[in-house]
Short mmCIF file of C-alpha atoms in Angstrom, two decimals:
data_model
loop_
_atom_site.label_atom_id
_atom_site.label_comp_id
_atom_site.label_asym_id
_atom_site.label_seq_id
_atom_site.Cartn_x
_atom_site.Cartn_y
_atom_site.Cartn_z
CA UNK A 2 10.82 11.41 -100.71
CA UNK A 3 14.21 11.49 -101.91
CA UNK A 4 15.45 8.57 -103.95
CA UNK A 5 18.46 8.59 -102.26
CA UNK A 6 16.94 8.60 -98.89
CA UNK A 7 14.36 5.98 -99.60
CA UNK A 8 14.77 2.90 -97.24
CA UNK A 9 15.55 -0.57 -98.22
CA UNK A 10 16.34 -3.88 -96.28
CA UNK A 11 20.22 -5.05 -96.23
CA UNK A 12 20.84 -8.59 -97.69
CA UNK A 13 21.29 -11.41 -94.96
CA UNK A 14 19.64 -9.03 -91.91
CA UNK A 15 16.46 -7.70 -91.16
CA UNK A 16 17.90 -4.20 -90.94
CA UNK A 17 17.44 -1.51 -92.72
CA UNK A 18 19.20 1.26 -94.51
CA UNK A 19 19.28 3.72 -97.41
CA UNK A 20 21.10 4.35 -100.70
CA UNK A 21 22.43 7.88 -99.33
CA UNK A 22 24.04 5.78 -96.05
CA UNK A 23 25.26 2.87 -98.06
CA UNK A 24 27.24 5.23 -100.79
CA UNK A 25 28.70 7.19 -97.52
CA UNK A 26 29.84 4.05 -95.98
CA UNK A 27 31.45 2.61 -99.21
CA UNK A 28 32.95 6.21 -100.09
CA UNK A 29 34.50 5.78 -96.67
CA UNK A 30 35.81 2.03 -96.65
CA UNK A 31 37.12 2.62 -100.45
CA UNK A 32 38.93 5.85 -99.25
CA UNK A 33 40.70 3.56 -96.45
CA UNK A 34 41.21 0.62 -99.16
CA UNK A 35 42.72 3.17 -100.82
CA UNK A 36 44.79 4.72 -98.19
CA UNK A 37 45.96 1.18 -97.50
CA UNK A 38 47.22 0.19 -100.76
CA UNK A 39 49.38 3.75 -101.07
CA UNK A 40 50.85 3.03 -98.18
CA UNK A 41 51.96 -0.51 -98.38
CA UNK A 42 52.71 -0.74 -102.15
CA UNK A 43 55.73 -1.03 -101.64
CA UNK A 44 55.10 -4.83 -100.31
CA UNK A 45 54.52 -5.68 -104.04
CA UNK A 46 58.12 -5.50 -104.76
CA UNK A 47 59.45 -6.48 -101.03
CA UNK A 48 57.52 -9.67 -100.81
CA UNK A 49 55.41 -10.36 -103.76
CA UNK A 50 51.54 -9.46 -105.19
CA UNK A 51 49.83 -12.24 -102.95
CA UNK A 52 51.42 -11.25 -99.78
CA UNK A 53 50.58 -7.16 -100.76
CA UNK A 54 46.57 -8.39 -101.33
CA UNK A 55 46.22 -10.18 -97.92
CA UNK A 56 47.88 -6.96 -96.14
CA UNK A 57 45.46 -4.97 -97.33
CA UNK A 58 42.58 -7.32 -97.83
CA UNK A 59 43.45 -8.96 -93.82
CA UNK A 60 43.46 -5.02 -92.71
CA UNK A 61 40.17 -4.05 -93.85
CA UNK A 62 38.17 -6.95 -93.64
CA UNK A 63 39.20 -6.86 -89.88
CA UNK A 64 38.34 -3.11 -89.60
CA UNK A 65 34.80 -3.56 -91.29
CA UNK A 66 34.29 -6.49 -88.87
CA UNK A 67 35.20 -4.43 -85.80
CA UNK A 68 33.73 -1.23 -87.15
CA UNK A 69 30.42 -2.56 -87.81
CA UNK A 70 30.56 -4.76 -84.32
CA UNK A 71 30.24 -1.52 -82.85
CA UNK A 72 27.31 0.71 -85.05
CA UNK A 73 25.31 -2.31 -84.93
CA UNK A 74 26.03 -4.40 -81.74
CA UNK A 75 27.83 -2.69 -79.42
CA UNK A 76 26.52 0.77 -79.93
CA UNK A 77 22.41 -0.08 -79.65
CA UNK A 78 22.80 -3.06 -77.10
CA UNK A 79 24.95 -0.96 -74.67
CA UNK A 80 25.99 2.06 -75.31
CA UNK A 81 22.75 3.40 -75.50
CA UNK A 82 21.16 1.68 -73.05
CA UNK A 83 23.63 3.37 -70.86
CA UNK A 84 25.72 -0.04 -70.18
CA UNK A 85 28.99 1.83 -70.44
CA UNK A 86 31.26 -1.18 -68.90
CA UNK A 87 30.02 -3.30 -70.81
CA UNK A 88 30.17 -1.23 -73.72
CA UNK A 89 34.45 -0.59 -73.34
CA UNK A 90 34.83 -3.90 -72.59
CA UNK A 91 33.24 -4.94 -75.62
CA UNK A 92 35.22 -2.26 -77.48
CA UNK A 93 38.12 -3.12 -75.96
CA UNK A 94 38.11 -6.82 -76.76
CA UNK A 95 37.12 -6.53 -79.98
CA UNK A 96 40.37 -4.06 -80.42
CA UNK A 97 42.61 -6.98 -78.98
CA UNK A 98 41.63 -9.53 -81.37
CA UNK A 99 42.03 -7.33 -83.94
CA UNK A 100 45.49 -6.90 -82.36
CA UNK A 101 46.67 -10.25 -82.23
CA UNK A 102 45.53 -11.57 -85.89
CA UNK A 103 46.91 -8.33 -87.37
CA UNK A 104 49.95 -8.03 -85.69
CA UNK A 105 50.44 -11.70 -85.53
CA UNK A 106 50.55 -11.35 -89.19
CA UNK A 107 53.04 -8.52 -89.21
CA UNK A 108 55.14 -9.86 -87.38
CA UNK A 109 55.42 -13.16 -89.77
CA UNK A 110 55.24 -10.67 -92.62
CA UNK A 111 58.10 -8.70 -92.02
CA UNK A 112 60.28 -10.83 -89.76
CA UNK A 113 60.00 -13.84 -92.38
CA UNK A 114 58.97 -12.46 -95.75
CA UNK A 115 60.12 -9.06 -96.11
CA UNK A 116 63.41 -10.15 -94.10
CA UNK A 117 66.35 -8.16 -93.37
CA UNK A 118 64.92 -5.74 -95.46
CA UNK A 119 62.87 -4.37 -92.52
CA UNK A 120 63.44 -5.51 -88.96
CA UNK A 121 60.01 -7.13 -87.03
CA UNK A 122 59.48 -5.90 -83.74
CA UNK A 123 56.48 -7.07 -82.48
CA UNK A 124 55.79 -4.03 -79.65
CA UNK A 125 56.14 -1.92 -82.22
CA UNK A 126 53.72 -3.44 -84.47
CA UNK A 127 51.23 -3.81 -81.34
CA UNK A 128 51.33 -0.20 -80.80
CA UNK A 129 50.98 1.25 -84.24
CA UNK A 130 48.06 -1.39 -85.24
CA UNK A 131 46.19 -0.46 -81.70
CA UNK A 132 46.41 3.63 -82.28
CA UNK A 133 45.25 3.30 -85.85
CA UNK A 134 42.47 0.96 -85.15
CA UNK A 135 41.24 3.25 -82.38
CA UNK A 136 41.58 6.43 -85.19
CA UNK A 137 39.56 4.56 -87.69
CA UNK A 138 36.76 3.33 -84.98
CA UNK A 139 36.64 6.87 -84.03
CA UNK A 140 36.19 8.02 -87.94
CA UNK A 141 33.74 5.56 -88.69
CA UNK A 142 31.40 6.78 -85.24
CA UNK A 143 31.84 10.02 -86.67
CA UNK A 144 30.41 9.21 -90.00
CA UNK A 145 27.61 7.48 -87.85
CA UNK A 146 26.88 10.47 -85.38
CA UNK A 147 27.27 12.89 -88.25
CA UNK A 148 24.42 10.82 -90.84
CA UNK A 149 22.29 10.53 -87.61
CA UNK A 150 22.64 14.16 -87.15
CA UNK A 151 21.89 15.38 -90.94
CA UNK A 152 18.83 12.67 -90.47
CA UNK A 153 17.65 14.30 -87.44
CA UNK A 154 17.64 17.35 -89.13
CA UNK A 155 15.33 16.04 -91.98
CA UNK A 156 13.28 14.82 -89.64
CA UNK A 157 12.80 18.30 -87.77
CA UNK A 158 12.72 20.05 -91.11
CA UNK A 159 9.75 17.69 -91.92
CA UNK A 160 7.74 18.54 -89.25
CA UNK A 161 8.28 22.19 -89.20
CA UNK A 162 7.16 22.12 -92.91
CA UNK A 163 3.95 20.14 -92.10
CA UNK A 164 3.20 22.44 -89.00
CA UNK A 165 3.63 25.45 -91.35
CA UNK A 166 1.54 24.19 -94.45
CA UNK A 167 -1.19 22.80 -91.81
CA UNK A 168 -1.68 26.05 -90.84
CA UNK A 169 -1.80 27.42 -94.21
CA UNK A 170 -4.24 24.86 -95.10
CA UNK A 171 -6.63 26.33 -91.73
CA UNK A 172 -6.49 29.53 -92.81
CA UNK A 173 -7.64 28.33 -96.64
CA UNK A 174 -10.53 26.53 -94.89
CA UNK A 175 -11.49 28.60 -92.61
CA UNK A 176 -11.64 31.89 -95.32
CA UNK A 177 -11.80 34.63 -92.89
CA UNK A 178 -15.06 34.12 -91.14
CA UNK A 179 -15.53 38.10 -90.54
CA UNK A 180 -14.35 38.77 -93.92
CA UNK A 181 -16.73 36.81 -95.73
CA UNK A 182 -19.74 37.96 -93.53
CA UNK A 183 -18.81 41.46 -94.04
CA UNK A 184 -18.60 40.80 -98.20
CA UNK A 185 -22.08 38.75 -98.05
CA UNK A 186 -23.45 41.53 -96.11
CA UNK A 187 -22.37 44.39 -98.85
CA UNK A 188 -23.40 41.89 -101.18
CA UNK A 189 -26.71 41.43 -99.73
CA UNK A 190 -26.96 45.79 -99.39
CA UNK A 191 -25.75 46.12 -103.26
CA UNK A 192 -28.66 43.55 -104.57
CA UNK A 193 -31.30 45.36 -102.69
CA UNK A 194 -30.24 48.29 -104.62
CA UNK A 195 -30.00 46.64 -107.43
CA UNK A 196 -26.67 47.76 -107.88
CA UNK A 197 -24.32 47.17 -110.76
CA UNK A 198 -21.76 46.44 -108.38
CA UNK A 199 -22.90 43.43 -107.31
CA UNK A 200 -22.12 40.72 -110.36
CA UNK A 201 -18.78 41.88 -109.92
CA UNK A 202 -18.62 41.14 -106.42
CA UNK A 203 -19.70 37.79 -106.91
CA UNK A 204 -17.41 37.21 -109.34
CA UNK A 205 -14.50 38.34 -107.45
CA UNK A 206 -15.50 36.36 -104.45
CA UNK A 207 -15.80 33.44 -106.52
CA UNK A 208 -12.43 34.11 -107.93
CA UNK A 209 -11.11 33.71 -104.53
CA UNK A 210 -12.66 31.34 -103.73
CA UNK A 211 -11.57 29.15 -106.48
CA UNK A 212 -8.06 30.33 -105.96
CA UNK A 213 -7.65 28.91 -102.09
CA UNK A 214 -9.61 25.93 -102.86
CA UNK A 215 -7.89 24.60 -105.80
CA UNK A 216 -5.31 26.95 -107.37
CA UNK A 217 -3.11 27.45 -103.91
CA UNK A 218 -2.99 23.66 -103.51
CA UNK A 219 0.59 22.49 -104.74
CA UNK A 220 4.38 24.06 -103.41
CA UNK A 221 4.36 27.00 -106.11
CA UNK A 222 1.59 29.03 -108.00
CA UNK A 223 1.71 31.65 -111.18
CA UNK A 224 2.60 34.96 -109.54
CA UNK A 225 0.20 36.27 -111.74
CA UNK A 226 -2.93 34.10 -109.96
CA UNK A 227 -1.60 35.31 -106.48
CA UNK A 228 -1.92 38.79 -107.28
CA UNK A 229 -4.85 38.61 -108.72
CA UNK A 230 -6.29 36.81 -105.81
CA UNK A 231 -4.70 39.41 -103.44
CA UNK A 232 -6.36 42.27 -105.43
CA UNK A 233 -9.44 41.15 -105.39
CA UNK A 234 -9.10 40.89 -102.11
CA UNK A 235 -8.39 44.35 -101.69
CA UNK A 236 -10.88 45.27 -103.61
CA UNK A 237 -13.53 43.73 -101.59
CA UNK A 238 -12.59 44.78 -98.74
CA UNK A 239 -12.42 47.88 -99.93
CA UNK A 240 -16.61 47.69 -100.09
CA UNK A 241 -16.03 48.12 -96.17
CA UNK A 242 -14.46 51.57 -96.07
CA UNK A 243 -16.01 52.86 -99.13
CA UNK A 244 -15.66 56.53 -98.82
CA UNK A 245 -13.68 56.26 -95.57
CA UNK A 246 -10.69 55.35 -96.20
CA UNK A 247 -8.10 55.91 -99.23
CA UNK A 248 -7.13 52.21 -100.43
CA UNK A 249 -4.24 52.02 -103.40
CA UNK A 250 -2.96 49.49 -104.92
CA UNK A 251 -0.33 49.90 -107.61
CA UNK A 252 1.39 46.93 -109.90
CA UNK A 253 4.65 47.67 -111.80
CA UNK A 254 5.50 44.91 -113.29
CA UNK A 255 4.87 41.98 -116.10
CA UNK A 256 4.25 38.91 -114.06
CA UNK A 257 4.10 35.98 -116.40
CA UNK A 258 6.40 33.46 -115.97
CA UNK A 259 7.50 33.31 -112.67
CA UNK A 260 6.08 31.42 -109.78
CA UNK A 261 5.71 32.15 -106.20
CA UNK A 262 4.77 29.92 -102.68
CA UNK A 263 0.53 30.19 -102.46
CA UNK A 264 -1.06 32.65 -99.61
CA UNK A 265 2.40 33.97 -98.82
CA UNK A 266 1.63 37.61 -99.84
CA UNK A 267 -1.82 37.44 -98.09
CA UNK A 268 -0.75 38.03 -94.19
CA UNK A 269 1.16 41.17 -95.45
CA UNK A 270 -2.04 43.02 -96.51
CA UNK A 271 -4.18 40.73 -94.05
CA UNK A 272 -2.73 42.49 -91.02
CA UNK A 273 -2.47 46.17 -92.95
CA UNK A 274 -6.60 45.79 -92.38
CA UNK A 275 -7.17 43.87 -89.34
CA UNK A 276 -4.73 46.30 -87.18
CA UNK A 277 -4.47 49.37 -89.56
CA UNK A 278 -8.08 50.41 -91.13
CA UNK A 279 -9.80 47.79 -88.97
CA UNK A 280 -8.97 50.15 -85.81
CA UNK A 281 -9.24 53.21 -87.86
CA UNK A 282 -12.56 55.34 -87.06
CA UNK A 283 -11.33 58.08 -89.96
CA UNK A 284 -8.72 59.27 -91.81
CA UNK A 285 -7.46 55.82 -92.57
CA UNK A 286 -5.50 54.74 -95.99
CA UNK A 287 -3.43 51.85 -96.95
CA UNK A 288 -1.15 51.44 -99.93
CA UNK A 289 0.19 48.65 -101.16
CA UNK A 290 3.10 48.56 -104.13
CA UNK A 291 4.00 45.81 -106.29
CA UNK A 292 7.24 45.51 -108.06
CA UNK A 293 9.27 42.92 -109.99
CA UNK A 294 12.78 43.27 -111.67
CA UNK A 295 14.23 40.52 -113.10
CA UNK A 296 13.40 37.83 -110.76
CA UNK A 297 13.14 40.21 -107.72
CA UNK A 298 9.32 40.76 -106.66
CA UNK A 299 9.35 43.68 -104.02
CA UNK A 300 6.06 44.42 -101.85
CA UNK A 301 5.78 47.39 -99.92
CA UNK A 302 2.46 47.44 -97.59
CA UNK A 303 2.11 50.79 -95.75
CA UNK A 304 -0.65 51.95 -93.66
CA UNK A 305 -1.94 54.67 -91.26
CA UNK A 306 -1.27 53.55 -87.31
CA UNK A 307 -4.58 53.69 -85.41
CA UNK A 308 -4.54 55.75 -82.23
CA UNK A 309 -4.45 52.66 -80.27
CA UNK A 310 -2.10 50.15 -81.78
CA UNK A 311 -1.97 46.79 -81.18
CA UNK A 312 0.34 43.92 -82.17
CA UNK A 313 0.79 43.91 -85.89
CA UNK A 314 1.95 40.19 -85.50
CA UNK A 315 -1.47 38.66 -84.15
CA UNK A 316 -4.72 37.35 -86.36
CA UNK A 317 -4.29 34.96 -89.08
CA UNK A 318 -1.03 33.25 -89.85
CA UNK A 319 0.65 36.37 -88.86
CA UNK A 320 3.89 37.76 -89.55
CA UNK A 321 5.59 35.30 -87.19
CA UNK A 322 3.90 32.77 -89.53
CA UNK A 323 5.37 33.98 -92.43
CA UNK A 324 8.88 34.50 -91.62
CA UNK A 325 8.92 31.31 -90.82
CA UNK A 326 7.55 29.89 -94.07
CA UNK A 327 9.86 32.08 -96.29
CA UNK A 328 12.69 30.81 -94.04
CA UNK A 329 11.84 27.35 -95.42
CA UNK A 330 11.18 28.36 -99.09
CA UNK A 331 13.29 30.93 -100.05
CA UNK A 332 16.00 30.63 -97.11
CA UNK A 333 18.73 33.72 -97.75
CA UNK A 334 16.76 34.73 -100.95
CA UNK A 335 14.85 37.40 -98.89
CA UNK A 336 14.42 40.10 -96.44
CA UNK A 337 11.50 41.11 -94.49
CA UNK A 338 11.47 44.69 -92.92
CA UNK A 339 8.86 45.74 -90.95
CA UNK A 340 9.15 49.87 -89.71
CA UNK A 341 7.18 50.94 -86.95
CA UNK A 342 7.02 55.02 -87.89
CA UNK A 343 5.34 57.64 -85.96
CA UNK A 344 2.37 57.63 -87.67
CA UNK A 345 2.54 54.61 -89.92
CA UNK A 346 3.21 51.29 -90.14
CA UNK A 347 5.47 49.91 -93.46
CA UNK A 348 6.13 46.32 -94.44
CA UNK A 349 8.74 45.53 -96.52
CA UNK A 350 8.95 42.06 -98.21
CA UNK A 351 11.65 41.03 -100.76
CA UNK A 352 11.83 37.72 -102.76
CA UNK A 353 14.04 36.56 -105.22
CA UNK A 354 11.71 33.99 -106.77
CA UNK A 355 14.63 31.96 -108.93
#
């Protein structure tokens, strides 16, 4: 959490607030102090320092008394229990004894102290104390509404995270049921043989293994360890279509030193062989193309369409998924194009990953 937005309990009530909304409010009441004191210096040389400090000191003390009458009286104990008469009468009160103790003291001010100098009229200082009252009340509700609204937005933000990274987290628990049955099953065919190939599949799958259990863990991984992890699983899945389909993958680029979000690669190349080769009886080939310039990493996943095509979107975490997720982590530092071609089917993926 946010040190600004961590909660602690106001002096002398059993409410609570955090740093963020208590340096908002004081921003606001010393940019009104400060409003104040511009505007009436000129009582410091019209009727003295003393009578200048309770002007301004009377003015907002009042205001903060009203204004805070409202957000944490008023507001909860009628307003939004949907008492509305009793809310504006409330309101309105309130207003009229700020009235009558400001203006009372305007009145004495300038009819007494300040003198000729300025004539008091006491209608006219009624009016202008009641408009501005009402214009800061309706400043300080919009501070209110707005800090409610950014909080609201956390809040949403929050849970769309956690929904997002809880399915992440199923799909690193679950590890592919059919995938890992088919690789135990090659496995299973290569040491019968006796084939070389088979320490090497272990290896990889324990490679993977090790990656979504414990490497993919935290907000950011080596881009190195996620394309490692996503060509070894190409490469065992390759062991499916051995000598039936034409699987490529090519890497141009030096990897170290950047970092990218864990599993977000995978659904790319996921769906290229669930929907692509998976459907594919012959003839099928995927290629997949990795590029990084500067602190641009560009994947390019293109495979044949199967004769009966069916939503590249579904299985997995899908593509729906992922938008989403790079909409939370790298919001407008990416584009995702996906091109359904006549006999293909290209995804597109773009990331700048600083």
């Amino acid at each position: 959490m946010d040190a600004l937005d961590k909660p602690f309990r106001l002096p002398f009530s059993k409410r609570s607030t955090t740093l963020r909304h208590a340096l908002m409010h004081s921003a606001y009441w010393v940019l009104i102090t400060g409003f104040f004191i511009y505007e009436k210096r000129y009582l410091i040389y019209k009727a003295s320092m003393p009578y200048f400090a309770a002007c301004v000191a009377g003015r907002i003390v009042l205001l903060i008394i009203i204004a805070y009458l409202n957000l944490q009286y008023f507001l909860p104990r009628y307003l939004l229990r949907k008492r509305y008469l009793a809310y504006f009468t409330a309101i309105i009160l309130s207003v009229l004894g700020y009235l009558t103790a400001q203006s009372l003291f305007d009145f004495y001010l300038y009819g007494y102290v300040v003198g000729p100098m300025r004539n008091s009229n006491l209608v006219e200082s009624l009016s202008y104390n009641f408009f501005s009252t009402l214009w800061y009340l309706g400043l300080m509700l919009a501070l209110k509404l707005s800090m409610d609204w950014y909080g609201q937005q956390l809040v949403i933000q929050k849970i769309t995270v956690e929904k997002l990274n809880a399915e992440v987290n199923f799909l690193r628990a679950q590890v592919n049921p059919h995938f890992l049955f088919n690789i135990l099953n090659n496995l299973y065919a290569l040491t019968l043989k006796k084939s070389e190939l088979a320490p090497d599949v272990v290896l990889k799958l324990s490679e993977m293994m090790e990656y979504m259990l414990y490497d993919s863990t935290g907000e950011k991984v080596p881009l190195e360890k996620e394309i490692s992890y996503l060509s070894n699983y190409i490469e065992l899945e390759r062991l499916r279509f051995s000598g039936g389909a034409a699987i490529n993958l090519n890497i141009n680029a030096a990897l170290n030193g950047y970092e990218i979000a864990p599993l977000l690669l995978l659904p790319l190349v996921e769906n290229a062989f669930k929907h692509g080769l998976g459907k594919q009886t012959k003839g099928g080939w995927l290629k997949v193309d990795i590029g990084l310039v500067q602190s641009t990493l560009k994947v390019v996943v293109e495979n044949a369409k199967p004769l009966i095509v069916v939503d590249m979107g579904k299985g997995g975490i899908g593509l729906d998924n992922l938008r989403k997720r790079l909409d939370l982590l790298y919001p407008a530092s990416y584009t995702l194009q996906l091109e359904d071609k006549k006999d293909a089917f290209l995804a597109k993926l773009v990331i700048d990953l600083i």
